C-alpha cells in the first residue's frame, strides 16, 4: 500500500472510531472494527472511487455484523447495561455534537434496530445524504428515509438537551463527590433533581444495583444503604476529573478496582442523571 492510502486511512481513523463506538457502545469493539476495516482497506481500498464513503460503509457493515451477536449477549446481561465509558477530548468535527456521545443518547440508540441505528447515525450525526446511505446499505432510498424517521422518533425523547453549562455541571459533580467522600447525605440529596436517575453497571462482575434508581428518594435510599453497610458511599484511593461521554465525571481507583462516574445536569440546575461503570470488562482502557 502506498503512503497516500495509508495517510488517507489515518485521517479518517478517528471519525471511523466514533461511528463504530456509537453503533456498538464499546470502545474495545470499536477499535477492533476499525482494525478490521484497515485490513480490508489494505487489500481492496485503493480501488475505491470514494475512499471516505467506502470506509464508512465498511465500518457500518462490520458493526451490523457484530450487533447480531451483541443482541443475544445483552438479553442475558446481569443488571442494567451501560456503554463502555468514552473518555476523550471534545470532538473537533463540527457535524458531531457533545450530546451524541452522552450515555442517555447511547441508551436511546440501544432501543433501535441495528439498521435504524446505522441510518440514524450516518444521516443525523455524520451528515451523509440518504442516497449515499442507501447505496452503502444496499437498500432503497425510500426505505432508508423511513428507517431514519422511525429512529428519530424513538431517539427524540432520550436525547439530552444540555441546558446547563459544562462548567456548572462540573461544579455540581465536584460538590457531589465532596459530599460523597464526607458521607454528607443531606448535601447529596440537595444536589439531586427530584426525578434524578442513577444507573450502575457491574455486569455481574462487581457489586452494583440490579435496577436503575429512579427519583431522588430512590437514589438516596441506595446511597444511604451503601453508607450503612460499608461505612462510605465512595472511598477512593485516587480520583481525577474527566470528560466522560461528553459530560463531566470522575475516574476513581477503589479497593476493588477502577470505577467511573458521569454526571448530567437537569433544567433545574441539579444533577438529573448519574452513570456508574463498575464492570471490569468495560474498564480495561481506563487509567486513573
XYZ file of C-alpha atoms in Angstrom:
288
model
C 0.000 0.000 0.000
C 1.329 3.441 -0.869
C 1.868 6.318 1.541
C -1.124 8.268 0.215
C -3.528 5.412 1.013
C -2.078 4.995 4.496
C -2.352 8.728 5.167
C -5.949 8.781 3.915
C -6.953 5.990 6.279
C -5.234 7.640 9.227
C -7.063 10.913 8.529
C -10.371 9.010 8.709
C -9.457 6.770 11.663
C -10.870 8.989 14.456
C -14.149 9.539 12.582
C -14.490 5.796 11.903
C -13.771 5.066 15.558
C -16.518 7.463 16.673
C -19.026 5.903 14.274
C -18.186 2.380 15.495
C -18.410 3.429 19.153
C -21.850 4.931 18.679
C -23.011 1.812 16.854
C -21.622 -0.651 19.423
C -21.321 1.271 22.705
C -17.930 -0.353 23.206
C -14.509 1.278 22.946
C -12.682 -2.031 22.568
C -15.054 -3.421 19.936
C -14.924 -0.127 18.043
C -11.134 -0.408 17.926
C -11.427 -3.989 16.648
C -13.862 -2.932 13.927
C -11.592 -0.124 12.742
C -8.677 -2.556 12.681
C -10.761 -4.961 10.556
C -11.591 -2.041 8.251
C -7.885 -1.271 7.955
C -7.150 -4.859 6.860
C -9.876 -4.633 4.192
C -8.634 -1.220 3.102
C -5.137 -2.674 2.763
C -6.469 -5.411 0.457
C -9.004 -3.516 -1.619
C -9.280 0.115 -0.614
C -7.093 1.601 -3.330
C -9.709 0.652 -5.935
C -12.441 2.661 -4.158
C -13.789 5.613 -6.167
C -14.851 7.434 -2.996
C -12.483 6.338 -0.206
C -14.337 8.120 2.612
C -17.686 6.575 1.646
C -16.008 3.171 1.190
C -14.574 3.309 4.710
C -17.851 4.439 6.310
C -19.693 1.655 4.511
C -17.143 -0.950 5.578
C -17.253 0.096 9.235
C -21.063 0.269 9.238
C -21.388 -3.249 7.834
C -18.814 -4.646 10.251
C -20.766 -3.076 13.125
C -24.054 -4.529 11.873
C -22.450 -7.990 11.863
C -21.289 -7.548 15.461
C -24.658 -6.265 16.641
C -26.245 -9.609 15.729
C -24.265 -11.404 18.438
C -24.341 -8.423 20.822
C -28.136 -8.507 20.998
C -28.082 -12.090 22.261
C -25.459 -11.234 24.907
C -27.482 -8.251 26.152
C -30.510 -10.481 26.772
C -28.578 -12.387 29.467
C -26.709 -9.380 30.878
C -26.780 -9.091 34.701
C -28.314 -5.765 35.817
C -28.581 -2.535 33.802
C -26.373 -2.279 30.709
C -24.357 0.880 30.095
C -21.971 1.637 27.228
C -18.248 1.483 27.906
C -17.183 4.923 29.188
C -15.684 7.093 26.456
C -13.013 9.324 27.945
C -11.768 11.856 25.416
C -11.459 15.471 24.492
C -14.487 17.011 22.812
C -14.547 16.109 19.083
C -13.388 18.799 16.692
C -15.683 17.574 13.941
C -18.342 20.323 13.582
C -21.065 17.915 12.484
C -20.841 15.998 15.761
C -22.297 17.342 18.984
C -21.397 16.590 22.590
C -24.766 15.042 23.350
C -24.188 12.493 20.592
C -21.791 10.583 22.835
C -23.813 11.028 26.042
C -24.857 7.914 27.921
C -28.534 8.901 27.629
C -28.186 9.179 23.855
C -26.350 5.851 23.561
C -29.017 4.156 25.680
C -31.649 5.602 23.336
C -29.741 4.112 20.381
C -29.856 0.734 22.111
C -33.623 0.734 21.666
C -33.283 0.937 17.873
C -32.837 -1.959 15.498
C -29.278 -2.223 14.087
C -30.399 -0.843 10.702
C -32.304 2.051 12.281
C -29.233 2.856 14.345
C -26.923 2.800 11.321
C -29.184 5.015 9.191
C -29.809 7.492 12.011
C -26.127 7.864 12.864
C -24.949 8.163 9.280
C -27.567 10.797 8.418
C -28.244 12.776 11.612
C -24.818 12.592 13.253
C -22.341 12.075 10.393
C -24.239 14.203 7.873
C -24.401 11.725 4.996
C -27.241 12.055 2.492
C -29.916 9.412 2.062
C -28.775 8.377 -1.419
C -25.255 7.557 -0.183
C -26.615 5.669 2.837
C -28.966 3.660 0.624
C -26.033 2.615 -1.588
C -23.876 1.747 1.424
C -26.535 -0.463 2.993
C -27.915 -1.930 -0.228
C -31.406 -0.526 0.456
C -33.787 1.692 -1.481
C -33.730 5.384 -0.616
C -37.436 5.455 0.447
C -36.784 2.589 2.877
C -33.759 4.411 4.299
C -35.794 7.593 4.807
C -38.457 5.557 6.601
C -35.863 3.936 8.883
C -34.435 7.367 9.732
C -37.844 8.840 10.548
C -38.710 5.901 12.789
C -35.335 6.083 14.557
C -35.629 9.856 15.036
C -38.967 9.399 16.760
C -37.537 6.825 19.155
C -34.405 8.825 19.939
C -36.087 12.221 20.417
C -37.204 11.619 23.993
C -33.898 10.077 25.076
C -31.645 12.799 23.708
C -30.414 15.141 26.472
C -30.771 18.875 25.917
C -27.762 20.024 27.976
C -29.344 23.324 29.018
C -26.868 23.600 31.906
C -23.313 24.631 31.055
C -20.406 22.203 31.330
C -18.844 24.492 33.950
C -21.959 24.381 36.147
C -22.245 20.599 35.742
C -18.590 20.292 36.675
C -19.252 22.256 39.869
C -22.217 20.007 40.706
C -20.097 16.901 40.105
C -17.319 18.218 42.360
C -19.812 19.107 45.107
C -21.444 15.670 44.818
C -18.106 13.878 45.137
C -17.055 16.030 48.106
C -20.337 15.197 49.855
C -19.996 11.523 48.916
C -16.495 11.254 50.353
C -17.728 13.012 53.516
C -20.885 10.852 53.794
C -22.960 14.062 53.861
C -26.342 12.633 52.866
C -28.204 15.944 53.336
C -25.861 17.670 50.887
C -26.034 14.737 48.444
C -29.834 14.885 48.484
C -29.846 18.666 47.911
C -27.741 18.240 44.752
C -30.154 15.770 43.125
C -33.131 16.674 40.965
C -36.438 15.293 42.194
C -36.577 12.933 39.189
C -32.865 12.069 39.242
C -31.773 8.704 37.874
C -28.770 6.628 38.947
C -27.704 3.655 36.831
C -24.778 1.435 37.773
C -23.334 -1.355 35.633
C -21.416 -4.140 37.360
C -22.164 -6.743 34.708
C -22.368 -9.401 37.437
C -18.625 -8.996 37.985
C -18.695 -6.373 40.790
C -21.427 -5.240 43.221
C -23.866 -2.791 41.620
C -27.582 -2.006 41.771
C -29.558 -4.525 39.723
C -32.062 -1.929 38.534
C -31.978 1.792 37.707
C -32.671 4.017 40.712
C -35.416 6.457 39.694
C -36.243 9.573 41.709
C -34.283 11.400 44.438
C -35.668 9.228 47.252
C -34.797 6.026 45.411
C -31.248 7.228 44.685
C -30.748 8.349 48.269
C -32.109 5.012 49.500
C -29.322 3.254 47.626
C -26.640 5.697 48.781
C -27.766 5.517 52.425
C -27.844 1.731 52.243
C -24.260 1.626 50.936
C -23.104 4.030 53.660
C -24.818 1.971 56.384
C -23.329 -1.271 55.054
C -19.821 -0.188 54.055
C -19.274 2.979 56.068
C -18.985 5.189 52.946
C -20.600 5.690 49.540
C -17.232 6.430 47.943
C -13.779 5.975 49.439
C -11.399 6.485 46.507
C -7.703 5.699 46.796
C -7.175 8.075 43.870
C -9.520 10.214 41.814
C -9.292 12.589 38.860
C -11.858 14.618 36.932
C -12.538 13.553 33.344
C -14.851 14.227 30.457
C -16.868 11.010 30.155
C -19.204 10.570 27.201
C -19.206 14.315 26.706
C -20.135 15.255 30.290
C -18.147 15.931 33.479
C -17.246 12.918 35.563
C -14.576 11.278 37.649
C -12.304 8.275 37.272
C -11.670 6.612 40.626
C -9.355 3.934 41.903
C -11.192 1.964 44.610
C -10.084 -1.001 46.696
C -11.824 -3.346 44.245
C -10.643 -1.602 41.062
C -11.313 1.279 38.697
C -14.734 2.925 38.510
C -16.098 5.863 36.506
C -18.973 8.197 37.355
C -20.528 10.540 34.764
C -22.942 13.346 35.671
C -25.686 15.042 33.667
C -27.442 18.165 34.960
C -31.149 18.881 34.543
C -33.054 22.052 33.720
C -33.364 22.913 37.425
C -29.584 23.141 37.851
C -29.346 19.919 39.863
C -27.998 16.511 38.924
C -30.505 14.646 36.757
C -28.500 11.522 35.950
C -25.509 9.675 37.377
C -23.958 6.793 35.459
C -21.565 4.496 37.315
C -19.456 1.967 35.431
C -18.059 -0.864 37.579
C -17.911 -3.748 35.095
C -14.171 -4.533 34.807
C -14.712 -5.866 31.280
C -15.647 -2.343 30.193
C -12.883 -0.518 32.050
C -9.759 -2.091 30.585
C -8.973 1.066 28.600
C -9.465 3.432 31.568
C -6.493 4.591 33.636
C -6.654 6.558 36.907
